[in-house]
């Protein structure tokens, strides 16, 4: 077997998906709280569908689908594969049951094992296995954000995990926010071809950066609270026009999971239920509009994705910045668009990234929900400006005059 | 214990609700397919909430709620009781679990038993017990219509019950449709005070009827198919203006659960999955608009509810008509409005019926989903003109000239 | 020429439409403030289209349309005539100009004159002429309600007519509201065949009425204000469920044209601009929901249309009631439905009334906007429960016990 | 008077607005065909409001508003100025009349003349005058696109101008499309400070460009028709996911103003009415989605705005490209975002551009509707990806490998 470590990693990822769902009931796994989110059961099935459709269908001898209807039912958005069950109706699929979906997973796992055992010398197979593994890791993060959103819709504020949060990442030290300077430079960004990267991370190419500064840490809950208490949600001057209309129309006054009551003060809902707001924690679940308004209020701006990546690359050599990864995804001011020379893969798999390159903004770094080992400095996450159910925060940036730099 | 038969009936009704849910998984019980429909779990909880809120809270010694939040969570529409969980979000309540709701039912059952054992001499308690029993029977019919709708949204067309339908009601004999004449008369309609009746069935009062005819049976699938095949869904002349706009905007071309494919021909989805359309069965799941258009096509009209009730009363004495009960609810042309002298009860329980008396149409009879013993000739069911997920069909009527009568 | 008085009346009605539009600019006549309302220019054209389509096309020798496209452009809702310009886009028809529409009117008038001169012995022609005359009178009322609505959307509160209102109808004497009793009776309602009546007013038929009372006058602004000040718009117990949702969703707190400001107090917008609210005037521009809630608050109910018509017939003989006509249309609790034996005319003209008999409520009487001579006691006006831009008020009713009566 | 040429230019611009409206009736000027478009009368008033609010209010001695309500009525989107009349209701403002708005224009013109005569040495005044002049030119283009859209909604297809179009710009020579190469370079883009530029055009800054090619002319109607005839509107593989959903949901099959009928073939609606489609004309009224899909079909992509501006700068020195200006605005792949170091002006005037920098795409060049002298190579026009009523077309681009370059 070629590259047995790859297959071992693959098995671990597959097992982790099941482990994430373990504390959830079949009911928890079946519900869908909004069209953007999917049921956990659907994630468990779709990630298996990915392997069955893109690997087994091509590489398995005597391929036979586990269930002929699953091709449609668990197709997310690949027009090249054919019909799709409508996304907003994923929560109505009480059949197949969670039990059947778990059986589907086991079946795919076994067939994949046999298939990889006999054909691991096929480079395309190994590439697709790696892609599917990365794909499943992405869905692991979505399983957490989606179940969090679902439980947040329940007025009982149910806790998925007992007790107060056991954060495996230490909280942001509430050190004074400092500014790190970066000189004007012609930098290279994009994936360098070593190890795995999604197609949207390349080609590696040159970008010129005017001098700029980045904050050495993320914006904290305490800082964001000061923004709220300064009347920011009532002040149109701080907001993009579209963002202002959006917060007015939806009557928004604070981040998605914040709650205020006169007795408890500010609390935040999470997988441990409703808990007191932690002032030093990186502010999360912000929309692009809120991140932009905060930056305007703070006399700053969001960084571009090239500024972020250039700084992250320097950080790898010299250290400087904190919280690049593992806390909150960091909104950038960069619209999600193709790098010069980008070309999507041919066939249905080419729909993975490229067709979403409009009206979305890039987030960099990773969050405490991101699986270990999944991120890297060239990684481009992306969501619409209204998205708040992702663990999205911000790091401030400022432009420098030539003389300041 | 006074009136032990009442309590025994009550226990049977309570058990039947659980029995109806028995073939369903926890996932099936939790999902909500549209705002009009509710999850089976919600029905199971709400019918228990009804007893806890309207009986135990008033009559139980040392009343203590099973769970303080359930008062809001399972309140359907009683503003007098306080806040309500929003109806369209009932399907997001993955907690409490089905198991907890079943424990809630058992808890309410035990407390009700103790309460009734000690206070059955209280007339108001007995009245509320009977009301709650009838209320639970109404929800039993909704459990069936709602789960049918949910499963119909699943492209797998899952069958709740195995095998072909074992109809406990014989199919409509496809006898030739006959017309029964009724002379002009001053009739009395409304509940006569003997036995249980909902407040909306009274007061009994006089109505004058001009001479009319009723069809001796309901419209069948075969007849409705002829209407379709005659181009009715493309012919505005047959439709109420609002109905025409509605079928155009929703691109409707046949009853809710009918499916056509070139190999199988016409099929109908039901609790036994997708089955061949039965030509002699009473056509069901029709909207008021479709029922009206069919009647127009057939040179007839819908009966008023007084015409229906007058005929049903005569039928009890003389026999005449078939399919008054047990097949399909029968749309009438009568808007749901208060009878002369109607006054809703005081307090929250007064919200049961009266506040819905606008923009709904009365259906008479009962359906094959209606619990045995639940219906009567004064019974007024009501739904908006667009409702199709109820088992609603039609019986034709015609006006007669004085000389014809 | 047969029936020259008919033709003379017709000419007067035609001239009045032009006179109503005289104080309006071309801009005023072209705009449409909501889909329910139409531009005055459209009314001027459509009422001419009616004669061109239903009379000239059939009776004119060598018929030639004034403009071939007008058949579609000014068709309101007659599917039998063919295509229709979409109603919500009537305000986009800046062409044809007001001037062209006025030329269209003159052209139709001349052709009608010639046609009538030569064919007035044709009964069907005379009937259609009368129908078109009545139709134009209906549109004259709509011209006033629609222009009032349009001007009300203008923050300048423009007055169509200068000075304070010169009411041609004296205000309701603020006499104490009295109750007139009516005994149980088998009455006849519906048009008796003498003189003109719309098809929906017949056939005349019998209805039995249980004993009831009617208020001798309409509800006044002062009374409606007391209802508001008693917190009615915040109290769900007074409202039909659908009405409560509707006022909440639209944040309604008073009748359509009422304005409150701290300096001026309550004012009402009308064709004379913003004027102080007149306490003794009949409250108008109420929805069916508001009328129903007011009645509930006052311990009363709305009358049925048969109760209203029976009382109006007695009034013609004995006098009793005030404000039956000329102040505000009076909501009844009767859903708009066909009388026993009703049959719409064949052909496109049969679409005039019958196809709207669903989800609308009947109003009786007439308003200060109704043309003189247009109303009668069998007249059935109808609008949806949400309609507020019509001059719709209410007269209270109560049921009596047999012994009270 | 300082800079009399400036004032003279200003007067010419003011007069041109009136001249553009001259062939329109008052009705034409008052209507609004969709929320994105405004009535011509509103444009005439708003452009005067701009001078009254931003210049006269500050610089005029004894300033008195022409009409106190106009401050709100004709405020487009400046929160810093205060309240605004809701944009979708601009078409309901039948008052003030067109005549009054023309009087308003004259009044502002006279006061501006007096004001400028006495204070032209004030630099800020001169800057605001220039800004207002440019602002009015922008609205002149919108007057044309908005009236075109309004007339296009009229089924009569009215022609604003008689006869076939007298194009003042020669049609695109249907020369074979050629590709112009550009080497990798560190270019400078943005306004260089000479002459007028909007704030969003600066600061001038450096961008690195990888090697690329641009088409020497715009895509023509004939080419776009080939795209349609190749089934592009039915092929999801060519479209951004959001664009595909959008064309499906709106059932789009061709550019906004194209019409097909079996007798006439393809026609295009314009200010001269419905005319045969001109094959060699630059394809216009395309959304960003359509432009992107066309580029994908053609094996190309849209240029970035920096690529466009770099090429345009080289063109000024060397010539190369055709149709940079005056035909159609050219969609770029660049999301509209602030240049490095961009800071909006303080005060309400700072809302001019910056707050719109999200979810819009940059268009470069100018169109046949753009006033003479209004455009330049650093000009950044911007619209949402769905906008089709602007005269927006496309120029193709391609990336080159280093070795190809």
Short mmCIF file of N, CA and C in Angstrom, two decimals, chain B residues 186-278:
data_model
loop_
_atom_site.label_atom_id
_atom_site.label_comp_id
_atom_site.label_asym_id
_atom_site.label_seq_id
_atom_site.Cartn_x
_atom_site.Cartn_y
_atom_site.Cartn_z
N UNK B 186 -87.81 25.68 7.08
CA UNK B 186 -87.18 26.38 8.19
C UNK B 186 -86.60 25.30 9.09
N UNK B 187 -85.29 25.14 9.02
CA UNK B 187 -84.70 24.05 9.79
C UNK B 187 -84.01 24.61 11.03
N UNK B 188 -83.69 23.69 11.91
CA UNK B 188 -82.85 24.07 13.05
C UNK B 188 -81.49 23.43 12.87
N UNK B 189 -80.46 24.21 13.09
CA UNK B 189 -79.12 23.60 13.06
C UNK B 189 -78.37 24.03 14.29
N UNK B 190 -77.26 23.32 14.53
CA UNK B 190 -76.44 23.60 15.70
C UNK B 190 -76.66 22.52 16.75
N UNK B 191 -75.75 22.47 17.67
CA UNK B 191 -75.74 21.42 18.68
C UNK B 191 -76.97 21.57 19.58
N UNK B 192 -77.58 20.41 19.87
CA UNK B 192 -78.83 20.46 20.62
C UNK B 192 -78.62 20.33 22.13
N UNK B 193 -77.38 20.35 22.57
CA UNK B 193 -77.14 20.33 24.00
C UNK B 193 -77.03 18.95 24.61
N UNK B 194 -77.34 17.93 23.82
CA UNK B 194 -77.20 16.56 24.35
C UNK B 194 -75.81 16.04 24.02
N UNK B 195 -75.07 15.66 25.03
CA UNK B 195 -73.71 15.18 24.81
C UNK B 195 -72.79 16.36 24.51
N UNK B 196 -71.56 16.00 24.19
CA UNK B 196 -70.56 17.04 24.01
C UNK B 196 -70.72 17.75 22.68
N UNK B 197 -70.45 19.04 22.69
CA UNK B 197 -70.33 19.81 21.46
C UNK B 197 -69.36 20.96 21.71
N UNK B 198 -68.61 21.35 20.71
CA UNK B 198 -67.73 22.52 20.87
C UNK B 198 -68.57 23.79 20.90
N UNK B 199 -68.04 24.82 21.49
CA UNK B 199 -68.80 26.07 21.60
C UNK B 199 -69.23 26.59 20.22
N UNK B 200 -68.42 26.36 19.20
CA UNK B 200 -68.75 26.90 17.88
C UNK B 200 -69.95 26.21 17.22
N UNK B 201 -70.40 25.11 17.80
CA UNK B 201 -71.55 24.39 17.24
C UNK B 201 -72.89 24.97 17.71
N UNK B 202 -72.84 25.91 18.62
CA UNK B 202 -74.07 26.47 19.16
C UNK B 202 -74.06 27.97 19.05
N UNK B 203 -75.15 28.63 19.42
CA UNK B 203 -76.40 28.01 19.87
C UNK B 203 -77.17 27.41 18.69
N UNK B 204 -77.98 26.45 19.06
CA UNK B 204 -78.90 25.90 18.05
C UNK B 204 -79.85 27.02 17.65
N UNK B 205 -80.13 27.10 16.37
CA UNK B 205 -80.90 28.23 15.88
C UNK B 205 -81.57 27.85 14.56
N UNK B 206 -82.42 28.73 14.09
CA UNK B 206 -83.21 28.45 12.89
C UNK B 206 -82.53 29.02 11.64
N UNK B 207 -82.62 28.28 10.56
CA UNK B 207 -82.19 28.83 9.26
C UNK B 207 -83.20 28.40 8.22
N UNK B 208 -83.49 29.30 7.32
CA UNK B 208 -84.40 28.96 6.24
C UNK B 208 -83.60 28.49 5.04
N UNK B 209 -84.03 27.38 4.49
CA UNK B 209 -83.36 26.85 3.31
C UNK B 209 -84.29 26.85 2.11
N UNK B 210 -83.81 27.43 1.03
CA UNK B 210 -84.52 27.32 -0.23
C UNK B 210 -84.32 25.88 -0.75
N UNK B 211 -85.17 25.42 -1.64
CA UNK B 211 -85.08 24.02 -2.08
C UNK B 211 -83.71 23.71 -2.72
N UNK B 212 -83.22 22.51 -2.47
CA UNK B 212 -81.89 22.15 -2.99
C UNK B 212 -81.78 20.64 -3.14
N UNK B 213 -80.68 20.25 -3.76
CA UNK B 213 -80.35 18.85 -3.95
C UNK B 213 -78.93 18.59 -3.44
N UNK B 214 -78.73 17.38 -2.95
CA UNK B 214 -77.35 16.95 -2.62
C UNK B 214 -77.04 15.66 -3.36
N UNK B 215 -75.78 15.53 -3.73
CA UNK B 215 -75.34 14.26 -4.33
C UNK B 215 -75.33 13.20 -3.24
N UNK B 216 -75.68 11.99 -3.64
CA UNK B 216 -75.78 10.93 -2.64
C UNK B 216 -74.43 10.36 -2.24
N UNK B 217 -73.40 10.75 -2.93
CA UNK B 217 -72.05 10.30 -2.51
C UNK B 217 -71.04 11.39 -2.85
N UNK B 218 -69.81 11.14 -2.44
CA UNK B 218 -68.74 12.12 -2.67
C UNK B 218 -68.20 12.00 -4.10
N UNK B 219 -67.49 13.02 -4.52
CA UNK B 219 -66.82 12.98 -5.82
C UNK B 219 -65.65 12.01 -5.72
N UNK B 220 -65.50 11.18 -6.74
CA UNK B 220 -64.45 10.14 -6.71
C UNK B 220 -63.19 10.59 -7.44
N UNK B 221 -62.13 9.85 -7.21
CA UNK B 221 -60.88 10.09 -7.94
C UNK B 221 -61.08 10.03 -9.45
N UNK B 222 -61.87 9.08 -9.89
CA UNK B 222 -62.10 8.95 -11.34
C UNK B 222 -62.77 10.19 -11.89
N UNK B 223 -63.74 10.70 -11.15
CA UNK B 223 -64.44 11.90 -11.61
C UNK B 223 -63.49 13.11 -11.59
N UNK B 224 -62.69 13.19 -10.54
CA UNK B 224 -61.76 14.32 -10.45
C UNK B 224 -60.72 14.24 -11.57
N UNK B 225 -60.33 13.03 -11.92
CA UNK B 225 -59.38 12.86 -13.02
C UNK B 225 -59.97 13.34 -14.34
N UNK B 226 -61.27 13.10 -14.53
CA UNK B 226 -61.93 13.57 -15.76
C UNK B 226 -61.90 15.11 -15.81
N UNK B 227 -62.07 15.71 -14.67
CA UNK B 227 -61.98 17.18 -14.55
C UNK B 227 -60.58 17.66 -14.95
N UNK B 228 -59.56 16.99 -14.46
CA UNK B 228 -58.18 17.35 -14.83
C UNK B 228 -57.98 17.16 -16.33
N UNK B 229 -58.44 16.02 -16.82
CA UNK B 229 -58.18 15.69 -18.22
C UNK B 229 -58.98 16.58 -19.17
N UNK B 230 -59.98 17.23 -18.64
CA UNK B 230 -60.74 18.19 -19.45
C UNK B 230 -60.06 19.56 -19.46
N UNK B 231 -58.89 19.66 -18.89
CA UNK B 231 -58.14 20.93 -18.94
C UNK B 231 -58.53 21.93 -17.87
N UNK B 232 -59.11 21.45 -16.78
CA UNK B 232 -59.64 22.37 -15.78
C UNK B 232 -58.56 23.26 -15.16
N UNK B 233 -57.37 22.71 -14.97
CA UNK B 233 -56.32 23.52 -14.34
C UNK B 233 -55.75 24.57 -15.30
N UNK B 234 -56.22 24.56 -16.52
CA UNK B 234 -55.79 25.58 -17.50
C UNK B 234 -56.94 26.51 -17.89
N UNK B 235 -58.09 26.36 -17.26
CA UNK B 235 -59.28 27.11 -17.69
C UNK B 235 -59.78 28.07 -16.60
N UNK B 236 -59.44 29.35 -16.71
CA UNK B 236 -59.80 30.29 -15.63
C UNK B 236 -61.30 30.41 -15.40
N UNK B 237 -62.10 30.09 -16.41
CA UNK B 237 -63.54 30.29 -16.27
C UNK B 237 -64.13 29.45 -15.15
N UNK B 238 -63.43 28.37 -14.74
CA UNK B 238 -63.99 27.49 -13.72
C UNK B 238 -63.64 27.93 -12.31
N UNK B 239 -62.73 28.84 -12.16
CA UNK B 239 -62.12 29.09 -10.86
C UNK B 239 -62.54 30.43 -10.26
N UNK B 240 -62.60 30.45 -8.95
CA UNK B 240 -62.63 31.72 -8.25
C UNK B 240 -61.36 32.47 -8.60
N UNK B 241 -61.43 33.77 -8.70
CA UNK B 241 -60.27 34.55 -9.16
C UNK B 241 -59.04 34.29 -8.28
N UNK B 242 -59.27 34.27 -6.99
CA UNK B 242 -58.18 34.03 -6.05
C UNK B 242 -57.60 32.62 -6.20
N UNK B 243 -58.48 31.68 -6.47
CA UNK B 243 -58.03 30.31 -6.66
C UNK B 243 -57.22 30.16 -7.93
N UNK B 244 -57.65 30.84 -8.97
CA UNK B 244 -56.91 30.80 -10.24
C UNK B 244 -55.51 31.37 -10.06
N UNK B 245 -55.41 32.51 -9.41
CA UNK B 245 -54.08 33.09 -9.15
C UNK B 245 -53.22 32.12 -8.34
N UNK B 246 -53.86 31.48 -7.39
CA UNK B 246 -53.13 30.58 -6.50
C UNK B 246 -52.60 29.35 -7.24
N UNK B 247 -53.42 28.74 -8.07
CA UNK B 247 -52.90 27.56 -8.79
C UNK B 247 -51.86 27.95 -9.82
N UNK B 248 -51.99 29.15 -10.40
CA UNK B 248 -50.98 29.63 -11.35
C UNK B 248 -49.66 29.91 -10.65
N UNK B 249 -49.75 30.63 -9.55
CA UNK B 249 -48.51 31.02 -8.85
C UNK B 249 -47.78 29.81 -8.28
N UNK B 250 -48.54 28.78 -7.94
CA UNK B 250 -47.91 27.59 -7.37
C UNK B 250 -47.80 26.45 -8.38
N UNK B 251 -48.19 26.75 -9.61
CA UNK B 251 -48.08 25.77 -10.69
C UNK B 251 -48.70 24.43 -10.30
N UNK B 252 -49.94 24.49 -9.82
CA UNK B 252 -50.65 23.27 -9.40
C UNK B 252 -51.43 22.70 -10.57
N UNK B 253 -51.42 21.38 -10.66
CA UNK B 253 -52.11 20.72 -11.77
C UNK B 253 -52.90 19.48 -11.35
N UNK B 254 -52.90 19.19 -10.06
CA UNK B 254 -53.61 18.00 -9.56
C UNK B 254 -53.62 18.06 -8.04
N UNK B 255 -54.39 17.17 -7.39
CA UNK B 255 -54.43 17.19 -5.92
C UNK B 255 -53.05 16.96 -5.31
N UNK B 256 -52.96 17.32 -4.06
CA UNK B 256 -51.66 17.39 -3.37
C UNK B 256 -50.81 16.14 -3.51
N UNK B 257 -51.39 14.97 -3.32
CA UNK B 257 -50.55 13.77 -3.24
C UNK B 257 -50.57 12.93 -4.50
N UNK B 258 -51.15 13.48 -5.55
CA UNK B 258 -51.14 12.72 -6.81
C UNK B 258 -49.80 12.89 -7.52
N UNK B 259 -49.36 11.79 -8.14
CA UNK B 259 -48.12 11.80 -8.93
C UNK B 259 -48.40 11.13 -10.26
N UNK B 260 -47.81 11.68 -11.27
CA UNK B 260 -47.96 11.01 -12.56
C UNK B 260 -46.59 10.66 -13.09
N UNK B 261 -46.43 9.43 -13.53
CA UNK B 261 -45.26 9.17 -14.38
C UNK B 261 -45.66 8.24 -15.52
N UNK B 262 -44.86 8.34 -16.55
CA UNK B 262 -45.28 7.71 -17.79
C UNK B 262 -45.37 6.19 -17.68
N UNK B 263 -44.59 5.62 -16.76
CA UNK B 263 -44.64 4.16 -16.64
C UNK B 263 -45.78 3.71 -15.73
N UNK B 264 -45.90 4.38 -14.58
CA UNK B 264 -46.87 3.93 -13.58
C UNK B 264 -48.24 4.57 -13.75
N UNK B 265 -48.34 5.62 -14.55
CA UNK B 265 -49.60 6.36 -14.61
C UNK B 265 -49.81 7.13 -13.32
N UNK B 266 -51.06 7.32 -12.96
CA UNK B 266 -51.35 8.11 -11.76
C UNK B 266 -51.21 7.27 -10.50
N UNK B 267 -50.50 7.84 -9.54
CA UNK B 267 -50.34 7.21 -8.24
C UNK B 267 -50.71 8.24 -7.18
N UNK B 268 -50.94 7.76 -5.95
CA UNK B 268 -51.22 8.69 -4.86
C UNK B 268 -50.38 8.29 -3.67
N UNK B 269 -49.75 9.30 -3.07
CA UNK B 269 -48.94 9.03 -1.89
C UNK B 269 -49.83 8.97 -0.66
N UNK B 270 -49.53 8.00 0.22
CA UNK B 270 -50.27 7.91 1.47
C UNK B 270 -49.42 7.23 2.51
N UNK B 271 -50.02 6.84 3.59
CA UNK B 271 -49.26 6.26 4.69
C UNK B 271 -48.71 4.87 4.34
N UNK B 272 -49.17 4.33 3.23
CA UNK B 272 -48.58 3.09 2.72
C UNK B 272 -47.63 3.36 1.55
N UNK B 273 -47.16 4.59 1.45
CA UNK B 273 -46.24 4.93 0.37
C UNK B 273 -46.99 5.30 -0.89
N UNK B 274 -46.29 5.17 -2.00
CA UNK B 274 -46.87 5.54 -3.29
C UNK B 274 -47.64 4.33 -3.82
N UNK B 275 -48.92 4.53 -4.08
CA UNK B 275 -49.78 3.41 -4.50
C UNK B 275 -50.58 3.85 -5.73
N UNK B 276 -51.02 2.89 -6.54
CA UNK B 276 -51.85 3.26 -7.71
C UNK B 276 -53.08 4.02 -7.26
N UNK B 277 -53.46 5.01 -8.03
CA UNK B 277 -54.64 5.80 -7.71
C UNK B 277 -55.89 4.92 -7.81
N UNK B 278 -56.71 4.96 -6.77
CA UNK B 278 -57.92 4.14 -6.75
C UNK B 278 -59.08 4.94 -7.31
#
